């Protein structure tokens, strides 16, 4: 009952305390740091391979599938998707947010280099992009 007694006995003081509380709340709200576009780096690595003149079916069979199978064991991997078009294979690796993407990129590059001999000889060197 302290607050009600104070408001009845000293209404001006109680009103001023409420106004001060509202003003401090508004000032604090304005100082909140809100980032409209926070810096988010998505843990995605792309392995792109060019095979000039090859059909999408050949790309899938001879390039995309071997690369997918080799990269399936990279630690922290969440999802593997690939897109095969005429002359181009794109394998997209999505990692968990807690994964070390820099280390994973090195692992991906090493695994792609290891299976390079299994890929057709006239493809261009695979490019790994983070």
GROMACS .gro file of C-alpha atoms in nm:
model
  130
    1UNK     CA    1   0.000   0.000   0.000
    2UNK     CA    2   0.304   0.225   0.000
    3UNK     CA    3   0.253   0.335  -0.362
    4UNK     CA    4  -0.115   0.416  -0.316
    5UNK     CA    5  -0.049   0.607   0.009
    6UNK     CA    6   0.228   0.806  -0.161
    7UNK     CA    7   0.004   0.887  -0.459
    8UNK     CA    8  -0.276   1.012  -0.232
    9UNK     CA    9  -0.056   1.216   0.004
   10UNK     CA   10   0.182   1.357  -0.262
   11UNK     CA   11   0.017   1.343  -0.604
   12UNK     CA   12   0.264   1.582  -0.769
   13UNK     CA   13   0.563   1.375  -0.654
   14UNK     CA   14   0.402   1.050  -0.777
   15UNK     CA   15   0.320   1.210  -1.114
   16UNK     CA   16   0.675   1.340  -1.155
   17UNK     CA   17   0.818   0.997  -1.074
   18UNK     CA   18   0.596   0.838  -1.342
   19UNK     CA   19   0.693   1.106  -1.597
   20UNK     CA   20   1.063   1.055  -1.517
   21UNK     CA   21   1.020   0.680  -1.558
   22UNK     CA   22   0.853   0.726  -1.898
   23UNK     CA   23   1.122   0.973  -2.015
   24UNK     CA   24   1.402   0.737  -1.909
   25UNK     CA   25   1.225   0.451  -2.088
   26UNK     CA   26   1.195   0.650  -2.411
   27UNK     CA   27   1.560   0.758  -2.393
   28UNK     CA   28   1.672   0.400  -2.334
   29UNK     CA   29   1.460   0.274  -2.623
   30UNK     CA   30   1.617   0.524  -2.862
   31UNK     CA   31   1.968   0.415  -2.760
   32UNK     CA   32   1.903   0.048  -2.836
   33UNK     CA   33   2.130  -0.070  -3.112
   34UNK     CA   34   1.916  -0.229  -3.380
   35UNK     CA   35   2.090  -0.345  -3.692
   36UNK     CA   36   1.852  -0.341  -3.985
   37UNK     CA   37   2.089  -0.550  -4.196
   38UNK     CA   38   2.313  -0.752  -3.964
   39UNK     CA   39   2.636  -0.899  -4.096
   40UNK     CA   40   2.548  -1.259  -4.167
   41UNK     CA   41   2.782  -1.493  -4.345
   42UNK     CA   42   2.607  -1.801  -4.469
   43UNK     CA   43   2.810  -2.120  -4.436
   44UNK     CA   44   2.796  -2.218  -4.803
   45UNK     CA   45   3.073  -2.350  -5.028
   46UNK     CA   46   3.032  -2.400  -5.402
   47UNK     CA   47   3.238  -2.632  -5.621
   48UNK     CA   48   3.199  -2.537  -5.987
   49UNK     CA   49   3.337  -2.748  -6.271
   50UNK     CA   50   3.328  -2.670  -6.643
   51UNK     CA   51   3.317  -2.948  -6.901
   52UNK     CA   52   3.295  -2.781  -7.243
   53UNK     CA   53   3.051  -2.941  -7.485
   54UNK     CA   54   2.909  -3.199  -7.243
   55UNK     CA   55   2.535  -3.258  -7.210
   56UNK     CA   56   2.364  -3.226  -6.869
   57UNK     CA   57   2.329  -3.606  -6.846
   58UNK     CA   58   2.702  -3.656  -6.899
   59UNK     CA   59   2.777  -3.380  -6.646
   60UNK     CA   60   2.560  -3.553  -6.384
   61UNK     CA   61   2.708  -3.898  -6.443
   62UNK     CA   62   3.076  -3.811  -6.486
   63UNK     CA   63   3.123  -3.492  -6.283
   64UNK     CA   64   2.846  -3.407  -6.033
   65UNK     CA   65   2.793  -3.753  -5.881
   66UNK     CA   66   3.164  -3.826  -5.814
   67UNK     CA   67   3.212  -3.480  -5.661
   68UNK     CA   68   2.900  -3.518  -5.443
   69UNK     CA   69   3.013  -3.859  -5.320
   70UNK     CA   70   3.360  -3.730  -5.235
   71UNK     CA   71   3.234  -3.420  -5.054
   72UNK     CA   72   2.962  -3.598  -4.855
   73UNK     CA   73   3.206  -3.670  -4.571
   74UNK     CA   74   3.316  -3.311  -4.498
   75UNK     CA   75   3.262  -3.237  -4.124
   76UNK     CA   76   2.974  -3.004  -4.035
   77UNK     CA   77   2.792  -3.062  -4.363
   78UNK     CA   78   2.417  -3.008  -4.351
   79UNK     CA   79   2.303  -3.038  -4.712
   80UNK     CA   80   2.447  -3.114  -5.057
   81UNK     CA   81   2.273  -3.003  -5.374
   82UNK     CA   82   2.393  -2.997  -5.730
   83UNK     CA   83   2.288  -2.835  -6.053
   84UNK     CA   84   2.402  -2.969  -6.386
   85UNK     CA   85   2.363  -2.766  -6.701
   86UNK     CA   86   2.518  -2.794  -7.042
   87UNK     CA   87   2.892  -2.775  -6.982
   88UNK     CA   88   2.872  -2.675  -6.613
   89UNK     CA   89   2.838  -2.862  -6.284
   90UNK     CA   90   2.766  -2.666  -5.965
   91UNK     CA   91   2.776  -2.853  -5.633
   92UNK     CA   92   2.650  -2.647  -5.338
   93UNK     CA   93   2.747  -2.748  -4.984
   94UNK     CA   94   2.550  -2.596  -4.697
   95UNK     CA   95   2.702  -2.625  -4.350
   96UNK     CA   96   2.566  -2.588  -3.998
   97UNK     CA   97   2.599  -2.234  -3.860
   98UNK     CA   98   2.850  -2.353  -3.601
   99UNK     CA   99   3.079  -2.511  -3.862
  100UNK     CA  100   3.426  -2.375  -3.940
  101UNK     CA  101   3.375  -2.272  -4.303
  102UNK     CA  102   3.737  -2.174  -4.365
  103UNK     CA  103   3.859  -2.517  -4.256
  104UNK     CA  104   3.576  -2.681  -4.448
  105UNK     CA  105   3.679  -2.495  -4.762
  106UNK     CA  106   4.028  -2.636  -4.729
  107UNK     CA  107   3.882  -2.986  -4.681
  108UNK     CA  108   3.661  -2.942  -4.988
  109UNK     CA  109   3.955  -2.822  -5.197
  110UNK     CA  110   4.165  -3.120  -5.084
  111UNK     CA  111   3.888  -3.372  -5.159
  112UNK     CA  112   3.820  -3.221  -5.502
  113UNK     CA  113   4.193  -3.235  -5.580
  114UNK     CA  114   4.202  -3.601  -5.473
  115UNK     CA  115   3.923  -3.710  -5.707
  116UNK     CA  116   4.043  -3.496  -5.998
  117UNK     CA  117   4.201  -3.805  -6.157
  118UNK     CA  118   3.863  -3.983  -6.159
  119UNK     CA  119   3.698  -3.701  -6.352
  120UNK     CA  120   3.712  -3.671  -6.732
  121UNK     CA  121   4.052  -3.547  -6.855
  122UNK     CA  122   3.925  -3.256  -7.064
  123UNK     CA  123   3.736  -3.073  -6.787
  124UNK     CA  124   3.869  -2.747  -6.651
  125UNK     CA  125   4.002  -2.749  -6.296
  126UNK     CA  126   3.718  -2.735  -6.040
  127UNK     CA  127   3.681  -2.398  -5.865
  128UNK     CA  128   3.591  -2.394  -5.494
  129UNK     CA  129   3.424  -2.072  -5.378
  130UNK     CA  130   3.313  -1.970  -5.029
   0.00000   0.00000   0.00000
